[in-house]
Backbone as CSV, one residue per row, in Angstrom:
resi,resn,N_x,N_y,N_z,CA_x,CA_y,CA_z,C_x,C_y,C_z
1,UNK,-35.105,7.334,5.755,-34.444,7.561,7.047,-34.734,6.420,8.010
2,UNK,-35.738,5.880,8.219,-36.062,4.777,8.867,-35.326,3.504,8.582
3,UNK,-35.585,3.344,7.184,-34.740,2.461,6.899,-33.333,2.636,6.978
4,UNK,-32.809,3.496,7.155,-31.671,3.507,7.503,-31.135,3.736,9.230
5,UNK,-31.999,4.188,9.648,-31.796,3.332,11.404,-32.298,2.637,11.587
6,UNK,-33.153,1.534,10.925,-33.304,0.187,10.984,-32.199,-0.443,11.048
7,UNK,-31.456,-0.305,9.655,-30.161,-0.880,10.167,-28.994,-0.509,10.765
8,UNK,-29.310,0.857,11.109,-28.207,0.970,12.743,-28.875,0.229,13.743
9,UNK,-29.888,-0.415,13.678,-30.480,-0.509,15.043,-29.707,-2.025,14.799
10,UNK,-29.456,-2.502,13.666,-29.014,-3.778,13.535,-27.624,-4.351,13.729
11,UNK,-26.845,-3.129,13.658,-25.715,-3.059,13.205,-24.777,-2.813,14.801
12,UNK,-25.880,-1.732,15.587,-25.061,-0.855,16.674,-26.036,-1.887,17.898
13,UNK,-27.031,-0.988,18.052,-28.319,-1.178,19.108,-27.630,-0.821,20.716
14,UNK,-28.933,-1.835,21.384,-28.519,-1.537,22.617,-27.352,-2.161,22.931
15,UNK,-26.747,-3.118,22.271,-26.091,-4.650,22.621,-24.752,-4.241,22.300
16,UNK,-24.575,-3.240,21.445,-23.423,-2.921,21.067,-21.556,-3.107,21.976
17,UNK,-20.935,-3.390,21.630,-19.478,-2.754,22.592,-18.444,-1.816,22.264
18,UNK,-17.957,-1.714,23.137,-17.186,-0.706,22.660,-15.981,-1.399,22.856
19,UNK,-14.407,-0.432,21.947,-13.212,-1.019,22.047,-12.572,-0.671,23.230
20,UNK,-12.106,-1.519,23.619,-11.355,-1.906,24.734,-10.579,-0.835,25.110
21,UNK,-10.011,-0.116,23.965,-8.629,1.126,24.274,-9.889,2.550,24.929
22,UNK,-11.265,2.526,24.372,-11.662,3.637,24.348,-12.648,3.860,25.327
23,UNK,-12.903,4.856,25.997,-13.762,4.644,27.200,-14.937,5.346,26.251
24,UNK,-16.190,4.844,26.615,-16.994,5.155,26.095,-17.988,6.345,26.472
25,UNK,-18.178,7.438,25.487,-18.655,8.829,25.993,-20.168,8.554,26.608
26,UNK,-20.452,9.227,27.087,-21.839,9.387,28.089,-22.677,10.682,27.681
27,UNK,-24.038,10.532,28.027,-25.180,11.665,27.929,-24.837,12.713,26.634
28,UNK,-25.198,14.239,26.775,-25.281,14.753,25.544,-24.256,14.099,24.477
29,UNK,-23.012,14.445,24.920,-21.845,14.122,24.324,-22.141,12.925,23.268
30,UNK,-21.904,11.993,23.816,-22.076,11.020,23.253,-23.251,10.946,21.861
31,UNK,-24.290,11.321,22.038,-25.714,11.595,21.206,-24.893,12.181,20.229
32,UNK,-23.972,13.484,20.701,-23.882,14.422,19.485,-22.901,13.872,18.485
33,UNK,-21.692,12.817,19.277,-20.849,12.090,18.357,-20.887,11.069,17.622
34,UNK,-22.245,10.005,17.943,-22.715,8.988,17.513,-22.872,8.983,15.649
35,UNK,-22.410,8.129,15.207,-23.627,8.246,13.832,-24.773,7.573,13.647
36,UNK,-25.271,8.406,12.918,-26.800,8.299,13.012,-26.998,6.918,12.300
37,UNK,-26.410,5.936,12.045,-26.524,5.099,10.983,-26.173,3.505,11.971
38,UNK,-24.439,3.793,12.233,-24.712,2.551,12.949,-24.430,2.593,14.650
39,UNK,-24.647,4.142,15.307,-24.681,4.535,16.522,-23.676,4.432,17.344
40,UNK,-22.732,4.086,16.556,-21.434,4.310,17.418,-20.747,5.294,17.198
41,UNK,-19.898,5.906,18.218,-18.667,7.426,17.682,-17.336,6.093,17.546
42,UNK,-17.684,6.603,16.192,-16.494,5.905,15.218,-14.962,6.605,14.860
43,UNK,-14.017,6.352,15.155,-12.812,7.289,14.405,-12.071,7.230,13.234
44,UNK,-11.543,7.963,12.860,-11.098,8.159,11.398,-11.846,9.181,11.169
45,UNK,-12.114,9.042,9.299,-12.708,10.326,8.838,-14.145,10.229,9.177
46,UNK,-14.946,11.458,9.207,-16.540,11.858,9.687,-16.912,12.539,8.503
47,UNK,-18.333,12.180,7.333,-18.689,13.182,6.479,-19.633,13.453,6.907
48,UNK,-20.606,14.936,6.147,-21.178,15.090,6.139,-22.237,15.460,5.248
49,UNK,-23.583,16.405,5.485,-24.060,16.648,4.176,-24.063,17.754,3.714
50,UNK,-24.846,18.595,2.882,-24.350,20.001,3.264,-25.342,21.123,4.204
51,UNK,-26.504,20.089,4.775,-26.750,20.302,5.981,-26.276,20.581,7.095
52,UNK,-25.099,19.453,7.282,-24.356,19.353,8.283,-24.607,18.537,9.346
53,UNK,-25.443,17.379,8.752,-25.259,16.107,9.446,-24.087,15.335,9.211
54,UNK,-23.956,14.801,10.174,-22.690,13.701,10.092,-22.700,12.482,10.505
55,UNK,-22.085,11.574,9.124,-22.026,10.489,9.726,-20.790,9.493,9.597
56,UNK,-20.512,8.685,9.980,-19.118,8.281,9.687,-18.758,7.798,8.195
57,UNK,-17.518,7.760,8.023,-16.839,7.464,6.756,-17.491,5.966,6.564
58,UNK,-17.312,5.129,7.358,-17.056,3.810,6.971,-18.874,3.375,6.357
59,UNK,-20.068,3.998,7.564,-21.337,3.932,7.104,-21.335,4.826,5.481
60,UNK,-20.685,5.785,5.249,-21.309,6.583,3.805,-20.829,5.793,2.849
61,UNK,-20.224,5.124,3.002,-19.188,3.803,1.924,-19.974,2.863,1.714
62,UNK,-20.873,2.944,2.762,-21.796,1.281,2.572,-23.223,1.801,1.981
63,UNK,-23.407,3.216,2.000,-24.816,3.865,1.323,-25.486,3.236,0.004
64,UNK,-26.090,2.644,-0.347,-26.383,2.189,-1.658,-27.152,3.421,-2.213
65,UNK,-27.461,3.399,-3.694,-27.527,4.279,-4.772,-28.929,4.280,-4.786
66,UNK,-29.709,5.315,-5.071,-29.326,6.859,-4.569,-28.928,7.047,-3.409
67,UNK,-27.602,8.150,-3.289,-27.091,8.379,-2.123,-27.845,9.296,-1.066
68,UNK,-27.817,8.927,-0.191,-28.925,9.973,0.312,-28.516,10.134,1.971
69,UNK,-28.307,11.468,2.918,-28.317,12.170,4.114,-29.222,10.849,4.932
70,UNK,-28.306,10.236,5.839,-29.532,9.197,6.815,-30.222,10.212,7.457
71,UNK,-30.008,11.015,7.680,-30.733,12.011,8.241,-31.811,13.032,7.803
72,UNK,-31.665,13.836,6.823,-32.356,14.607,6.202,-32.592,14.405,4.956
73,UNK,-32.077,13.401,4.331,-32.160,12.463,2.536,-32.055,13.762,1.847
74,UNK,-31.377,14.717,2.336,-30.612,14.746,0.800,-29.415,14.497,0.079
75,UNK,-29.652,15.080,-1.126,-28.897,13.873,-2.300,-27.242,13.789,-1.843
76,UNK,-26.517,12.986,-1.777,-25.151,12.875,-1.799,-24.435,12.953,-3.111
77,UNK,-23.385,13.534,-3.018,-22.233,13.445,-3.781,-21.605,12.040,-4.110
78,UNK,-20.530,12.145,-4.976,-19.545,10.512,-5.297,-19.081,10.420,-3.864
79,UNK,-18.789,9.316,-3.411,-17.885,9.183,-2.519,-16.126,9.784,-2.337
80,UNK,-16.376,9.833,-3.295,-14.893,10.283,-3.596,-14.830,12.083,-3.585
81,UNK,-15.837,12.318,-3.484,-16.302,14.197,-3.130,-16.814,14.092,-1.873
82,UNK,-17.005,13.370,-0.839,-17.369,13.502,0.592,-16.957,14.794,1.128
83,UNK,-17.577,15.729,1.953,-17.235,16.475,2.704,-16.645,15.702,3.824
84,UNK,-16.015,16.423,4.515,-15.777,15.969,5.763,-15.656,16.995,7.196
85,UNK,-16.236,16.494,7.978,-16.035,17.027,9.226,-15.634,17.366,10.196
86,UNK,-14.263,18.053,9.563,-12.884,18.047,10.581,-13.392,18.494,12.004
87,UNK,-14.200,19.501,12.572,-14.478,19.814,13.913,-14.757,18.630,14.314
88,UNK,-16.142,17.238,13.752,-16.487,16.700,14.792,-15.724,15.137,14.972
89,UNK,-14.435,15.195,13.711,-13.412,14.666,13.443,-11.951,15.045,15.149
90,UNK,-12.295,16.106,15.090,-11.451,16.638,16.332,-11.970,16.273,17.492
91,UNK,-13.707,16.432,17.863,-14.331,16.495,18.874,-13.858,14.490,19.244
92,UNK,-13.782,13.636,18.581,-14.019,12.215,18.518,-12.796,12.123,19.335
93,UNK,-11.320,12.566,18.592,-9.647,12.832,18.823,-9.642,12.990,19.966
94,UNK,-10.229,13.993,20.563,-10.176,14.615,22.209,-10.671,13.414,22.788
95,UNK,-11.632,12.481,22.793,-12.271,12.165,23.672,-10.986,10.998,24.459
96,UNK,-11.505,10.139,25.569,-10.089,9.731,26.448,-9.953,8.542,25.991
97,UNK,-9.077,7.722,26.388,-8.831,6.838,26.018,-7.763,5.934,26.435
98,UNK,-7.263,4.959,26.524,-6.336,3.770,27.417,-5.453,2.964,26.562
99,UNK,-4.258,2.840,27.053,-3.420,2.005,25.981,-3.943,0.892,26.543
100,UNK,-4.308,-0.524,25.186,-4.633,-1.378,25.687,-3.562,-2.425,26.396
101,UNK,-2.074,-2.027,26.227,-0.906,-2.752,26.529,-0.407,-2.590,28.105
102,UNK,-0.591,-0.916,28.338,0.320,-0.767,29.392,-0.489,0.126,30.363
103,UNK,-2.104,0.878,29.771,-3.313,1.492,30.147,-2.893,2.704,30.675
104,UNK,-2.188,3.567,29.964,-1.790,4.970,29.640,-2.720,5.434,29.754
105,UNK,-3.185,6.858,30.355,-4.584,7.735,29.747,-4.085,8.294,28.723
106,UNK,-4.836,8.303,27.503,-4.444,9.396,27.050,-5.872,9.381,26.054
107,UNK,-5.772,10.099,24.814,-6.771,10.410,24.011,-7.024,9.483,22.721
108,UNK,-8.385,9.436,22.192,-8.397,8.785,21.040,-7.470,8.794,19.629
109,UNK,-6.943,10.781,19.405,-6.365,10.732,18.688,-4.855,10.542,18.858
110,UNK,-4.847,9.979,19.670,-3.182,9.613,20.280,-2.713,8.166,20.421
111,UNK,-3.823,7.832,20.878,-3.601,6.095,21.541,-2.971,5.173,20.615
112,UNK,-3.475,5.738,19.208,-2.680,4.511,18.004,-1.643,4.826,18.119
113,UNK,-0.840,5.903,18.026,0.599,6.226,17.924,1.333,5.724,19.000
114,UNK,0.681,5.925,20.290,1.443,5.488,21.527,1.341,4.043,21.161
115,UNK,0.438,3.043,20.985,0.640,1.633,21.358,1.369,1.173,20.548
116,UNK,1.543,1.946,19.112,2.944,1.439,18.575,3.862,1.186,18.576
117,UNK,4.660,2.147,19.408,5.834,2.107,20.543,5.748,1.838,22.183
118,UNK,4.342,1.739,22.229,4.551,1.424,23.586,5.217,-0.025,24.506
119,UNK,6.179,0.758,25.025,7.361,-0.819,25.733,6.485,-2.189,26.503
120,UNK,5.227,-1.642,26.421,4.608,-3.125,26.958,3.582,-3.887,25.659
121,UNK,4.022,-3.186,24.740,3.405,-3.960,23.297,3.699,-5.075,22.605
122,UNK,3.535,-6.132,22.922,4.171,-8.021,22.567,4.560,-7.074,21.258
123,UNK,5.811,-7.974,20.939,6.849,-8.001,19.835,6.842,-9.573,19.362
124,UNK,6.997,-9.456,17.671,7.429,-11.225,17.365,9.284,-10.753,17.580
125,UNK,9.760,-11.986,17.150,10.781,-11.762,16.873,11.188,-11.628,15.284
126,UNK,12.573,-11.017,15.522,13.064,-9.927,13.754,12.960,-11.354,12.879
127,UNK,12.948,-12.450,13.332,12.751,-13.834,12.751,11.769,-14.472,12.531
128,UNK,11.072,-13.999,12.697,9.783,-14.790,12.370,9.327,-15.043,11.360
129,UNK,9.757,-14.555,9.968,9.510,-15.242,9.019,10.313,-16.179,8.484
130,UNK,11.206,-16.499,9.701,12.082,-17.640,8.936,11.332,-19.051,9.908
131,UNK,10.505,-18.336,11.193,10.040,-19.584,11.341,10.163,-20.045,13.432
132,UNK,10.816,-18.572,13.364,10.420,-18.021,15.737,9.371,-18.022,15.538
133,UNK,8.546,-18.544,16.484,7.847,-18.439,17.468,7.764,-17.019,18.529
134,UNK,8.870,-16.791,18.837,8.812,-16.190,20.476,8.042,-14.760,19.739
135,UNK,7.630,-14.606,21.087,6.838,-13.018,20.822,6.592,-12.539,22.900
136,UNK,7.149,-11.687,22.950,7.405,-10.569,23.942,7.400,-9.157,24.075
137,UNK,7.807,-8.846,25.174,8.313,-7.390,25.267,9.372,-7.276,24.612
138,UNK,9.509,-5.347,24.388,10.396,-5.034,24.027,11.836,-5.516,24.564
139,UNK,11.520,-4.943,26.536,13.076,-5.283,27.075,13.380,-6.380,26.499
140,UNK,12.709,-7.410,26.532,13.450,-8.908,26.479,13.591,-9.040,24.611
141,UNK,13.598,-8.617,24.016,13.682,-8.308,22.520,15.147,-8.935,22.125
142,UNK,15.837,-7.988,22.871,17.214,-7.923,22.440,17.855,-9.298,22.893
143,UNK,17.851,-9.546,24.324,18.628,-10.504,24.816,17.837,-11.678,24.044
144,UNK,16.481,-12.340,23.711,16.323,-13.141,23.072,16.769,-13.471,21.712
145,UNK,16.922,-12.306,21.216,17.550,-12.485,19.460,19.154,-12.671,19.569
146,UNK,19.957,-12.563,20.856,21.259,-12.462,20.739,21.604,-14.178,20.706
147,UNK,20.384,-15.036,20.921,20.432,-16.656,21.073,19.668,-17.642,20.027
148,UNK,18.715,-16.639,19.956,17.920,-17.469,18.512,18.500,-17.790,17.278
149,UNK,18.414,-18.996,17.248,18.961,-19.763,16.144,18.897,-19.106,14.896
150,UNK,17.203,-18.711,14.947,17.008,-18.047,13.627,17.407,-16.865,13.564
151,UNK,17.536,-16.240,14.498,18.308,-14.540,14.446,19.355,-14.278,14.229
152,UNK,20.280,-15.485,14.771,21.626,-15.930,14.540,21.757,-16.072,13.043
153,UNK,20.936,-16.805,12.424,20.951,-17.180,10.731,21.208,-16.063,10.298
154,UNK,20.032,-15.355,10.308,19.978,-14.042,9.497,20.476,-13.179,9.272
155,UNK,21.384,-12.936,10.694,22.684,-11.851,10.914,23.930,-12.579,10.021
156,UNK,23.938,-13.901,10.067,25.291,-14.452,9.284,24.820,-14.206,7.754
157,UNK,23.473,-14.050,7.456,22.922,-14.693,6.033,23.210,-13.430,5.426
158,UNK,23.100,-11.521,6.335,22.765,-10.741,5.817,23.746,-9.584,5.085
159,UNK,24.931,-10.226,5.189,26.246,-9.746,4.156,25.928,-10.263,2.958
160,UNK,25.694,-11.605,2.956,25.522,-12.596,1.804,24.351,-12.107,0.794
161,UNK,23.105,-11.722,1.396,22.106,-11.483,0.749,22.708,-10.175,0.135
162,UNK,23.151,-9.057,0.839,23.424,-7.897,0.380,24.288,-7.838,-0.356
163,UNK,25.325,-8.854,-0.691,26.494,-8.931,-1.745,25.790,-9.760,-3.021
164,UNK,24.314,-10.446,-2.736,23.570,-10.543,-3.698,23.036,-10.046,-4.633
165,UNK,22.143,-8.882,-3.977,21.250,-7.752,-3.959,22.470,-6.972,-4.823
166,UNK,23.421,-6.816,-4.220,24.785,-5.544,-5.148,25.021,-6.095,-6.757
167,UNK,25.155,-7.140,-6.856,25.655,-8.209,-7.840,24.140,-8.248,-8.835
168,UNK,22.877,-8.417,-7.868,22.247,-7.990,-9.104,21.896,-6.894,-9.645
169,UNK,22.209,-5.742,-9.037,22.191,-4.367,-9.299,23.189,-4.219,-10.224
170,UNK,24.208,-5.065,-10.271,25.262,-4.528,-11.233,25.232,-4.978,-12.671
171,UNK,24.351,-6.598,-12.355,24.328,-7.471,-13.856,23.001,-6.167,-14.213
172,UNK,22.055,-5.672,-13.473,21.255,-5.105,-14.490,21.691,-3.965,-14.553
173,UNK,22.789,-3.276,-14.121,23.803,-2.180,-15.083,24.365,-2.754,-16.183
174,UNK,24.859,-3.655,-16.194,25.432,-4.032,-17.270,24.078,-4.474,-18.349
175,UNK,23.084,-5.109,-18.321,22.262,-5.204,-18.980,21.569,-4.136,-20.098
176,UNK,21.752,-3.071,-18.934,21.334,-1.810,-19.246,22.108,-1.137,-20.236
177,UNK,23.644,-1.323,-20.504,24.355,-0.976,-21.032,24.778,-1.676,-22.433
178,UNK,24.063,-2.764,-21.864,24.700,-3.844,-23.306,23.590,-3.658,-24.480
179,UNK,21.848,-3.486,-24.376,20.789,-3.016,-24.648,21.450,-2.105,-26.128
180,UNK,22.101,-0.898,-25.828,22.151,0.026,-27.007,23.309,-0.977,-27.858
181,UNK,24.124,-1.710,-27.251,24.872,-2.693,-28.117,24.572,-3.920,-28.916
182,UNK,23.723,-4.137,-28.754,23.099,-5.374,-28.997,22.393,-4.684,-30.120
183,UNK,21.755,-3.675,-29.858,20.917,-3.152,-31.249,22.215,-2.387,-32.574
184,UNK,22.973,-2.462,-31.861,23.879,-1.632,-32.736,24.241,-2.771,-33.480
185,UNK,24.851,-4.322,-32.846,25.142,-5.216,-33.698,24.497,-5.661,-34.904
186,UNK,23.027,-5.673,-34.142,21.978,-6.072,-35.200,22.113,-5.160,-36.296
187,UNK,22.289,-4.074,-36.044,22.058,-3.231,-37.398,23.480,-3.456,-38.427
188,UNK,24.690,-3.712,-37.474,26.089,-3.949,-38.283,25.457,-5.095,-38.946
189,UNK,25.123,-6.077,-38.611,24.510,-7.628,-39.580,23.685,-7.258,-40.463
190,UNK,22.775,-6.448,-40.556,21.754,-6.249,-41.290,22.896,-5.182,-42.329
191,UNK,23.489,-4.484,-42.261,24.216,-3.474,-42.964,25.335,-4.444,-43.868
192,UNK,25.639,-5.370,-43.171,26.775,-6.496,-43.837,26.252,-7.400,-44.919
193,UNK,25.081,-7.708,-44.408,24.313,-8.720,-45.312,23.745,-7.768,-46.544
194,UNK,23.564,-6.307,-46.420,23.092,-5.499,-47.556,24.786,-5.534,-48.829
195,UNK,25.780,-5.231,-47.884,26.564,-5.242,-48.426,27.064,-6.521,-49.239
196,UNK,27.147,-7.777,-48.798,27.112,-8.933,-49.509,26.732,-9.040,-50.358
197,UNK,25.272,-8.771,-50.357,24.129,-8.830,-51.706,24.471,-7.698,-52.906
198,UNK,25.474,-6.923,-52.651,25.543,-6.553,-53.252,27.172,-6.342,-54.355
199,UNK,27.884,-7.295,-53.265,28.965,-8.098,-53.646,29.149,-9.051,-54.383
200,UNK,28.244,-9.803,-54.670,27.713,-11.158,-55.253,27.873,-10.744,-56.584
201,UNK,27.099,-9.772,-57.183,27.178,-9.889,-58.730,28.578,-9.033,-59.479
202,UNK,29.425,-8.707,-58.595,30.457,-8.021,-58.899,31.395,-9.119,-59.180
203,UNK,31.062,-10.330,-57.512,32.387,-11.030,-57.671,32.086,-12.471,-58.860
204,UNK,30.968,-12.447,-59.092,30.582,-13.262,-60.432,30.847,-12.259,-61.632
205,UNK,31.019,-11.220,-61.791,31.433,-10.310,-63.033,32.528,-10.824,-62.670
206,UNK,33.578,-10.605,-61.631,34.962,-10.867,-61.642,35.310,-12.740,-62.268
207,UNK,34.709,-13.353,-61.707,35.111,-14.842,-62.247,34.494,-14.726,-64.180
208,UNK,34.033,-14.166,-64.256,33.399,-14.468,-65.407,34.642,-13.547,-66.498
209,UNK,35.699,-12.554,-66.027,36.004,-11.551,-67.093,37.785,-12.390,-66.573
210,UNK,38.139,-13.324,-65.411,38.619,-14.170,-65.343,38.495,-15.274,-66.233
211,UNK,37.967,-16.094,-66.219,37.820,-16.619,-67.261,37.908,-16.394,-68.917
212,UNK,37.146,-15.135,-68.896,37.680,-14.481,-69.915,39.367,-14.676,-70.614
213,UNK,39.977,-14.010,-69.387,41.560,-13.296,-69.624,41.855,-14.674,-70.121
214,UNK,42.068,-15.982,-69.400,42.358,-17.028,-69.648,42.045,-17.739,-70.704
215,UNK,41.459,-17.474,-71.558,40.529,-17.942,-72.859,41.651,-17.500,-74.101
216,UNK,41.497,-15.736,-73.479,42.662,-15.109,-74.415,44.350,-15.595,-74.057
217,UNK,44.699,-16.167,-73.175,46.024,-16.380,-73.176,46.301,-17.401,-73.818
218,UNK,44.886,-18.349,-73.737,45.532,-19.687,-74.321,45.101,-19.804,-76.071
């Protein structure tokens, strides 16, 4: 156990920060959400033991073998059998929190979803992998792509690509179809060539009882 808040002490400590979107909890609270490992209230998933200590997902991942409770050492499960701690998984969700774009209040388990869409979230442009630069707001999104060279490309390029895309969907229908034909030929060749071989000594009986007839006429 020591050794294992040794290295929370290394990892978190006093020096620690917190993220920018999340205001950081205070007094009991805080103590009770912390993990015991690298002392921060972390979000995502929370396991525990079957004590019912908890500590975050990302510290029980880094546990080396034997697995063991930073808290009370006992034995852990695979990682892949983690309990988890949906209450103190919820308790983390509730706590408050700030869009870092446009500084919304709202909650931890919310804030990712909002800053995804949120209208003050820099945007690249739909071009940028051909090689824009620009990156903005949403409003200005539109009116910039209605001028960009490269946005311009892509809208002319994107019949073309898609009459591509159709065309190869169709050669590999047809591919698909030609497959049982192709084996069928092979087997007509292989069936022809049996038949040959077995033509051969008939049509040498025939020249030979030819010859024959001709022997007797003359």
């Amino acid at each position: 156990r020591d050794r294992e808040r040794g290295r929370a002490v290394s990892r978190g400590g006093a020096n620690r920060q917190v993220c920018p979107r999340h205001k950081a909890p205070s007094g009991m609270a805080a103590q009770r959400l912390e993990c015991p490992v690298c002392l921060e209230v972390q979000d995502g998933q929370q396991h525990q033991c079957r004590e019912g200590h908890v500590f975050c997902a990302s510290c029980d991942s880094s546990l080396r073998a034997p697995r063991r409770c930073p808290e009370c050492r006992m034995a852990l499960g695979p990682l892949s059998q983690a309990i988890r701690s949906r209450s103190h998984e919820e308790r983390i969700g509730a706590l408050p929190a700030a869009c870092s774009h446009c500084g919304l209040a709202t909650t931890r388990g919310d804030v990712a979803a909002h800053e995804q869409g949120c209208p003050q979230r820099p945007r690249a442009c739909s071009a940028a992998e051909a090689g824009c630069a620009w990156s903005g707001l949403l409003a200005d999104k539109a009116a910039h792509e209605a001028t960009c060279p490269f946005a311009v490309c892509q809208r002319m390029m994107a019949p073309l690509r898609a009459q591509v895309a159709a065309q190869g969907a169709e050669n590999e229908r047809l591919q698909a179809q030609m497959a049982p034909l192709q084996t069928e030929v092979v087997e007509l060749r292989a069936e022809n060539s049996r038949l040959q071989a077995q033509l051969a000594p008939l049509q040498a009986q025939l020249a030979a009882q030819g010859a024959e007839n001709s022997q007797l006429r003359a």
